[in-house]
PDB file of C-alpha atoms and ligand atoms in Angstrom:
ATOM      1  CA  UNK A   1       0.000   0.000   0.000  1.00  0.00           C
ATOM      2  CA  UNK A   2       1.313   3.490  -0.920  1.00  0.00           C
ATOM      3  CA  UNK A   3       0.355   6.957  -1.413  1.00  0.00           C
ATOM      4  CA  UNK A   4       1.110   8.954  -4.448  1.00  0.00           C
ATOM      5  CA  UNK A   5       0.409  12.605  -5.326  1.00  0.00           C
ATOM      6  CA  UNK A   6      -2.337  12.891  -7.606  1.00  0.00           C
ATOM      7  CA  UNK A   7      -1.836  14.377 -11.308  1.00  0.00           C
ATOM      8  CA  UNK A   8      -4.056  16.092 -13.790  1.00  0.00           C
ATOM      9  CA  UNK A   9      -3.386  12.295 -15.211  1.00  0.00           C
ATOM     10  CA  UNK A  10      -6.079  11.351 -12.327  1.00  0.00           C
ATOM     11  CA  UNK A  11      -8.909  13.699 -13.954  1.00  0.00           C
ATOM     12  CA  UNK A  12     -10.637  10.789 -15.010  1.00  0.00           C
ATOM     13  CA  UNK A  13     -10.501   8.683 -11.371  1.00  0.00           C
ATOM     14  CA  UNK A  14     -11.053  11.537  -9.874  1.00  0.00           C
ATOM     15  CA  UNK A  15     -14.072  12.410 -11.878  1.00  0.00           C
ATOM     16  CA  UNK A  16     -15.551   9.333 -11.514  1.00  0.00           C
ATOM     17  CA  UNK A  17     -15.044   8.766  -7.763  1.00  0.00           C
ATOM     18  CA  UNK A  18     -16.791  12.075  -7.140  1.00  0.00           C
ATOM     19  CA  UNK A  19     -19.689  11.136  -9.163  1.00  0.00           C
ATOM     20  CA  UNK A  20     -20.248   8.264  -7.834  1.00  0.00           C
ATOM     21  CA  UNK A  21     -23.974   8.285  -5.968  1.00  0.00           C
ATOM     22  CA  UNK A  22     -22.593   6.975  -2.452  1.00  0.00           C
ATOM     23  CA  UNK A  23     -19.914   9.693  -2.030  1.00  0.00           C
ATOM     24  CA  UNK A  24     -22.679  12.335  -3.695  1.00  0.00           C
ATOM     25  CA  UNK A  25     -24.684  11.161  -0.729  1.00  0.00           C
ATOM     26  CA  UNK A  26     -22.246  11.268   1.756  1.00  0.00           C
ATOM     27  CA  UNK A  27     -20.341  14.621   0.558  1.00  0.00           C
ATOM     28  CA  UNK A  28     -21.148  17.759   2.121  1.00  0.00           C
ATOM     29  CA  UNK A  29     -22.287  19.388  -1.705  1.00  0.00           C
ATOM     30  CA  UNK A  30     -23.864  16.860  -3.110  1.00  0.00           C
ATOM     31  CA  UNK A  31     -24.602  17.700  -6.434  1.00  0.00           C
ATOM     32  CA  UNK A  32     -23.285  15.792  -9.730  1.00  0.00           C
ATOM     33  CA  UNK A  33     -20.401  17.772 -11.152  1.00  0.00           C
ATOM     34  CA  UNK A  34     -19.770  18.279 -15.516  1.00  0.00           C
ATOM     35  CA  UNK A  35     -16.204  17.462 -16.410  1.00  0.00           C
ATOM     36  CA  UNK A  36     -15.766  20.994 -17.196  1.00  0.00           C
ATOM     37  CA  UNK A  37     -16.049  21.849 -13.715  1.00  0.00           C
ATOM     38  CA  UNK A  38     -14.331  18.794 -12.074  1.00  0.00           C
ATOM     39  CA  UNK A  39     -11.230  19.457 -14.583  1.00  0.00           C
ATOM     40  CA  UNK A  40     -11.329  23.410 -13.417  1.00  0.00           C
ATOM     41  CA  UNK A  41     -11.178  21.820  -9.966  1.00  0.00           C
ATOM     42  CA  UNK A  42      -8.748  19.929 -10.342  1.00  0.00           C
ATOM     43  CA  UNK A  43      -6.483  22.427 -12.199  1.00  0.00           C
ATOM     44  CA  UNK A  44      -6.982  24.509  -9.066  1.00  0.00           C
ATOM     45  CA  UNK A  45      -6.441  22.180  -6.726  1.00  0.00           C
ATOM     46  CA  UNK A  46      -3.176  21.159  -7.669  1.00  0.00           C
ATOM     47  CA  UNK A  47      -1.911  24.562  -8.347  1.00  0.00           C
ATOM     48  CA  UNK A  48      -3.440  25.254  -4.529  1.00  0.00           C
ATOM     49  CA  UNK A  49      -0.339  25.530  -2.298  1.00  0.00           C
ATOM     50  CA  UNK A  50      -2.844  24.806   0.707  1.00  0.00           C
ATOM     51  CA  UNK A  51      -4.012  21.581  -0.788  1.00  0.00           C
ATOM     52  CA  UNK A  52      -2.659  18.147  -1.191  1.00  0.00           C
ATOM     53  CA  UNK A  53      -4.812  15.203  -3.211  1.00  0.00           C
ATOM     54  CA  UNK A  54      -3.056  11.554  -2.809  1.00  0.00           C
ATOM     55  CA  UNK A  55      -4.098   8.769  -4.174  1.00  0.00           C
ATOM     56  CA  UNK A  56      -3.806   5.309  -2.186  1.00  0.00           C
ATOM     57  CA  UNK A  57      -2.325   2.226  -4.235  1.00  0.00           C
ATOM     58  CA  UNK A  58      -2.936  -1.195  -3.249  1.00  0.00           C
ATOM     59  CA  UNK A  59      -0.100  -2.915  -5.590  1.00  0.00           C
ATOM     60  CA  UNK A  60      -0.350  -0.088  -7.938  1.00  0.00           C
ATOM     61  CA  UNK A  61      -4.049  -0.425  -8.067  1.00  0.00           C
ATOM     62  CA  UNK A  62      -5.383   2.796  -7.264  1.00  0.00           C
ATOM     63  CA  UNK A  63      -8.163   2.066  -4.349  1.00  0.00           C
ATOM     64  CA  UNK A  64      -9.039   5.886  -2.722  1.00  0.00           C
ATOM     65  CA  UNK A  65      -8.178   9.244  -2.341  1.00  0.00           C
ATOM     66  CA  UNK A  66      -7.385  11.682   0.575  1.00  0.00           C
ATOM     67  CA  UNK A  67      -7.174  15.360   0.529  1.00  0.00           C
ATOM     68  CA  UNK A  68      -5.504  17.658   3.212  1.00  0.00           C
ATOM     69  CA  UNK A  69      -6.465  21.223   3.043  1.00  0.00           C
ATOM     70  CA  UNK A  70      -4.435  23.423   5.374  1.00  0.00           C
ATOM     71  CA  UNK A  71      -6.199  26.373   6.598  1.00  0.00           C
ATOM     72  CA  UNK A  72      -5.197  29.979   7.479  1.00  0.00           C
ATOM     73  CA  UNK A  73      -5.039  29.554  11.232  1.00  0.00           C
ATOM     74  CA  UNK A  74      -2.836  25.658  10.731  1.00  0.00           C
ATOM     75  CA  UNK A  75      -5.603  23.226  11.148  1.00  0.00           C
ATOM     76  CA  UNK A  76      -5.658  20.712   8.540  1.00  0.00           C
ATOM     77  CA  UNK A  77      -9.067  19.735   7.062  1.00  0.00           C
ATOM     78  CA  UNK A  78      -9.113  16.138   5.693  1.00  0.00           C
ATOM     79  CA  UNK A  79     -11.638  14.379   3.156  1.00  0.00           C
ATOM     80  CA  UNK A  80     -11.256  10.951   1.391  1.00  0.00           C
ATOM     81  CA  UNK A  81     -12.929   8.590  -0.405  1.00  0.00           C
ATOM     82  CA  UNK A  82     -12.415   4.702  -1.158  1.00  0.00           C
ATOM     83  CA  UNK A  83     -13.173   3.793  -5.058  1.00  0.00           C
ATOM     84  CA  UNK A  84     -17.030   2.423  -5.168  1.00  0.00           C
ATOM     85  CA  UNK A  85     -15.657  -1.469  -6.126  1.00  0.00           C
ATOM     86  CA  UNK A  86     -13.250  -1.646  -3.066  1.00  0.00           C
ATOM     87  CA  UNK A  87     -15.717  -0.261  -0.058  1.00  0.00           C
ATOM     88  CA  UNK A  88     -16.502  -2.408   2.558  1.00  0.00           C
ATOM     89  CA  UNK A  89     -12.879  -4.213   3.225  1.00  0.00           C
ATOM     90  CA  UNK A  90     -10.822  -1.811   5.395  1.00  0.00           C
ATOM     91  CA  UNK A  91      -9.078   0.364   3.183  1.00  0.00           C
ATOM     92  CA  UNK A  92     -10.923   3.528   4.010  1.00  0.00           C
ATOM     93  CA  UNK A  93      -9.514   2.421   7.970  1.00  0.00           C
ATOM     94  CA  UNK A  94      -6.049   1.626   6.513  1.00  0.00           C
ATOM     95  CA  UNK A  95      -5.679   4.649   4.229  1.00  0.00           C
ATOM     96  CA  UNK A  96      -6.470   7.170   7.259  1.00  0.00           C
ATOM     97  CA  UNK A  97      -4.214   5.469   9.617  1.00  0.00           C
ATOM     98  CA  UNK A  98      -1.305   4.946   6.687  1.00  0.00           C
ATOM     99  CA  UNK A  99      -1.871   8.802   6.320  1.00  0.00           C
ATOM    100  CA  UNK A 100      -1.751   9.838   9.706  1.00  0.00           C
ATOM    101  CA  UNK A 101       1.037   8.041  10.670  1.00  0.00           C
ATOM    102  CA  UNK A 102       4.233  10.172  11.743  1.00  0.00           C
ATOM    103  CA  UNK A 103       2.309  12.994  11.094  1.00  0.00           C
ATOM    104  CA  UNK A 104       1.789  15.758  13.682  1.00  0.00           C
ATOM    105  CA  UNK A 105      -1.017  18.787  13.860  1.00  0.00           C
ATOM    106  CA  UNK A 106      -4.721  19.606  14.406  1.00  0.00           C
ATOM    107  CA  UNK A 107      -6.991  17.425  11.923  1.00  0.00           C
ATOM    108  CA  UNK A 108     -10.369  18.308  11.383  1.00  0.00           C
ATOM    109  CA  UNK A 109     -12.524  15.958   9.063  1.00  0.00           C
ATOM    110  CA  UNK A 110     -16.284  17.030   8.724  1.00  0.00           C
ATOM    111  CA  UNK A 111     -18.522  14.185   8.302  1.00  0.00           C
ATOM    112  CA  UNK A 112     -22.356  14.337   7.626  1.00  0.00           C
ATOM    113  CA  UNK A 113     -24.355  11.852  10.745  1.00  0.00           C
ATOM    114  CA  UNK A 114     -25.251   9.303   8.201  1.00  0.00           C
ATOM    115  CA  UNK A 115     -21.853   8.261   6.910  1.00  0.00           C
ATOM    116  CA  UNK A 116     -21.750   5.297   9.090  1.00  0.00           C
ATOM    117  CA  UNK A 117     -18.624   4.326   7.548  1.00  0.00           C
ATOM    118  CA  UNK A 118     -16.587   7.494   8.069  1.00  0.00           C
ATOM    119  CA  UNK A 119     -17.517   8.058  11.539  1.00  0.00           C
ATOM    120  CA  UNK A 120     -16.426   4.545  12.001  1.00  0.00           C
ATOM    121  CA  UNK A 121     -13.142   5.028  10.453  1.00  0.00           C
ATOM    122  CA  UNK A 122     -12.350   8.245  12.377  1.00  0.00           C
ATOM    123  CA  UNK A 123     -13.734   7.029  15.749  1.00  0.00           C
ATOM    124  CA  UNK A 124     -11.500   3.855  15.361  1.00  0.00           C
ATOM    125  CA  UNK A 125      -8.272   6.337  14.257  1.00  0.00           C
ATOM    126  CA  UNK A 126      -9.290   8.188  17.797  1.00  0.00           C
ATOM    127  CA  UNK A 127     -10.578  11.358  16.469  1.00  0.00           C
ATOM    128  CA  UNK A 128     -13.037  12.899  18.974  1.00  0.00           C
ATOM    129  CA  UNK A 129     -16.272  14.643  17.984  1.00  0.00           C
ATOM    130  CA  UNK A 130     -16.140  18.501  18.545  1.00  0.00           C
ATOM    131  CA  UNK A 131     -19.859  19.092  18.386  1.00  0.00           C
ATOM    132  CA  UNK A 132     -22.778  17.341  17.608  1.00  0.00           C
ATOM    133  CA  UNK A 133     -25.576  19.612  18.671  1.00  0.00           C
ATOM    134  CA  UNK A 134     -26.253  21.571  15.399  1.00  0.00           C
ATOM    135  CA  UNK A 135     -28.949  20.204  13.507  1.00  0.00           C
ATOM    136  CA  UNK A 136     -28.236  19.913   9.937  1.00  0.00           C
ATOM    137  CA  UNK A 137     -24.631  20.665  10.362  1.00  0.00           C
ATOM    138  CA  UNK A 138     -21.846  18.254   9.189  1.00  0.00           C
ATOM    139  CA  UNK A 139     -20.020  16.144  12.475  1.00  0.00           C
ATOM    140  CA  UNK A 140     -16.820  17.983  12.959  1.00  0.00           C
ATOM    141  CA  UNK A 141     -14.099  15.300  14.023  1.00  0.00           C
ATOM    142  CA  UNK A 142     -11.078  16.071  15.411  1.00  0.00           C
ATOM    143  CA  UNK A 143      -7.569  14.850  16.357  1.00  0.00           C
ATOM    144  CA  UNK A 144      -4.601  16.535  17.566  1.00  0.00           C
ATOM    145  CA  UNK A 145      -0.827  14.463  16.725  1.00  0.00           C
ATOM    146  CA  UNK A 146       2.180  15.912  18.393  1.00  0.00           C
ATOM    147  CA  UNK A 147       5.841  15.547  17.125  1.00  0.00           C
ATOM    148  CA  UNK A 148       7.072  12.032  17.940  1.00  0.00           C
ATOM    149  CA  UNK A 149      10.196  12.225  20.349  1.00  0.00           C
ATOM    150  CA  UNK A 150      12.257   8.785  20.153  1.00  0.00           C
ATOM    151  CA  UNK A 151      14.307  10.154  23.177  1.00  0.00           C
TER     152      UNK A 151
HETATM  153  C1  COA B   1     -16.394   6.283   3.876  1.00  0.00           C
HETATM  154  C2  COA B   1     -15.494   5.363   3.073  1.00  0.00           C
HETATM  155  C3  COA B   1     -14.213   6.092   2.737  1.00  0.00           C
HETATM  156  C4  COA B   1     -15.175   4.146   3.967  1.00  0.00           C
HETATM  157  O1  COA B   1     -14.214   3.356   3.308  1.00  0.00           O
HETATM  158  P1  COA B   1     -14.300   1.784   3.381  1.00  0.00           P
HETATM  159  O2  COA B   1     -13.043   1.222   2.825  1.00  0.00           O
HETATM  160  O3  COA B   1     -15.564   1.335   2.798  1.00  0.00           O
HETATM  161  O4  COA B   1     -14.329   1.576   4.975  1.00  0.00           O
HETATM  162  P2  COA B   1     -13.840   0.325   5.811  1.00  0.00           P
HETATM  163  O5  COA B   1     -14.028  -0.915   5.020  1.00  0.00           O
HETATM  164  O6  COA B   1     -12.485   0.627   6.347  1.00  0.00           O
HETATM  165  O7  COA B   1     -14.907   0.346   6.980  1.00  0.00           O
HETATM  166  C5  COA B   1     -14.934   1.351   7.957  1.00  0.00           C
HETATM  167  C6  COA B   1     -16.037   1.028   8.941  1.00  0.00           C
HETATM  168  O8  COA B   1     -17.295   1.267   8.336  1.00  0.00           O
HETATM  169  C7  COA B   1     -18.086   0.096   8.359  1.00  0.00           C
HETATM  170  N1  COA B   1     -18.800   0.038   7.084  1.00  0.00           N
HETATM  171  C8  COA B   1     -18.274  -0.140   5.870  1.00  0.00           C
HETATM  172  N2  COA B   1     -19.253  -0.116   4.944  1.00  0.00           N
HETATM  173  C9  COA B   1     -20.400   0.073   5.626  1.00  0.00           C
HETATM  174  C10 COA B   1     -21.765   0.188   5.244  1.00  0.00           C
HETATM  175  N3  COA B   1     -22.123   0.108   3.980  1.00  0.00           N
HETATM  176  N4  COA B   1     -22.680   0.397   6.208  1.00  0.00           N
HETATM  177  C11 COA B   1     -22.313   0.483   7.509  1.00  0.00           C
HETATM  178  N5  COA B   1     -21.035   0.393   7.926  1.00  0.00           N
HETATM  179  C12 COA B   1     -20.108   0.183   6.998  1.00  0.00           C
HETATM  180  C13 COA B   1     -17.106  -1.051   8.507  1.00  0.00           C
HETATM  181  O9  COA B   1     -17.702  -2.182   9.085  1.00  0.00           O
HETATM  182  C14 COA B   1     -16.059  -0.419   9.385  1.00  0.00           C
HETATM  183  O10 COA B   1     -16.466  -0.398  10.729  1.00  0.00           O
HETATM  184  P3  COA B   1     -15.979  -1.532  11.768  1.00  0.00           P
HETATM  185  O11 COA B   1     -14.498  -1.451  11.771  1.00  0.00           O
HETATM  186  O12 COA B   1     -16.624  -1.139  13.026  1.00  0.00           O
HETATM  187  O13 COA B   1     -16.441  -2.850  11.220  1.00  0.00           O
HETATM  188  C15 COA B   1     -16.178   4.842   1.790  1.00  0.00           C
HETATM  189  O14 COA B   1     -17.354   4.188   2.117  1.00  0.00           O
HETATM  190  C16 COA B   1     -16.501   5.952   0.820  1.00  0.00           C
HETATM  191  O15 COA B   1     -15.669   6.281  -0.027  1.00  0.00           O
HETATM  192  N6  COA B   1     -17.704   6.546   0.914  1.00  0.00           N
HETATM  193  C17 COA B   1     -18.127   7.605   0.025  1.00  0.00           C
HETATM  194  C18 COA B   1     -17.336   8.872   0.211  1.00  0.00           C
HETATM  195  C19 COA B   1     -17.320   9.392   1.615  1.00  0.00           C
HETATM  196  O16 COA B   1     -18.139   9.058   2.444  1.00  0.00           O
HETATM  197  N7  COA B   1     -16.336  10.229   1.907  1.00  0.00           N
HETATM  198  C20 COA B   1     -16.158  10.826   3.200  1.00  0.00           C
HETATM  199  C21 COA B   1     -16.813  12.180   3.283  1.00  0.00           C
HETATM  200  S1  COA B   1     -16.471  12.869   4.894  1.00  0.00           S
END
């Protein structure tokens, strides 16, 4: 299992994985995107200094994506989703903890109360839920990693 940075050569992954109905569901804008826009995105994104989209390989088999956003005030905002034909056998759990590991900072993921799956993989990663009393607000999960010491 490895990450790689995503290219413009991932439009088409990309554009698919975002279109997909389950992650429509479970994203917080949930409407289908035209290529036009998803390529503009993408563009963007990559030339965004404050964002980083990896793709997760599984013997070069490209199985999800993760995206860091760093905002203004250092906290890092994460999203992800697992391709459609690999859900359901641990990845999304392995990609988060792959990514996380040896990191250190403030990580925020915001997850809408019916994605089961995510809340799942975050509660099991030991993210703790900042607020849950807004209705019709996203979950906001967080975790804090400090610098490993080996002293
Ligand atoms: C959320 C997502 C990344 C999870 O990835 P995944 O590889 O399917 O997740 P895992 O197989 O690691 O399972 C994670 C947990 O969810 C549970 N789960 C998986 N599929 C489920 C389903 N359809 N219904 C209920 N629970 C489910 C698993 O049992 C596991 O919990 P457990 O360890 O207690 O058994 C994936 O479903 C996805 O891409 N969804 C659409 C996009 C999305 O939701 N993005 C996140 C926006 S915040």
């Amino acid at each position: 299992m490895k990450f790689r940075l995503a290219t413009i050569e991932d439009l088409e992954l990309l554009f698919t994985w975002r279109n997909d109905p389950v992650t429509r569901m479970s994203s917080i804008n949930s409407q289908e995107v035209l290529l036009e826009e998803h390529t503009e995105w993408l563009q963007n994104s990559l030339n965004n200094l404050n964002r980083e989209i990896y793709i997760f390989e599984d013997k070069n088999i490209p199985v999800g994506t993760i995206r860091i956003d760093t905002r203004k005030d250092n906290i890092y905002v994460l999203s992800w989703t697992i391709s459609p034909e690999f859900r359901g056998r641990g990845y999304g759990t392995e990609m988060l903890d792959k990514f996380l590991d040896g990191k250190s900072g403030k990580f925020l993921a915001e997850i809408l109360e019916e994605n089961i799956s995510s809340i799942r993989m975050v509660e099991k990663n030991g993210f703790r839920l900042l607020s849950s009393d807004i209705p019709d607000m996203p979950l906001l999960y967080y975790k804090v990693l400090g610098k490993r010491t080996d002293a």
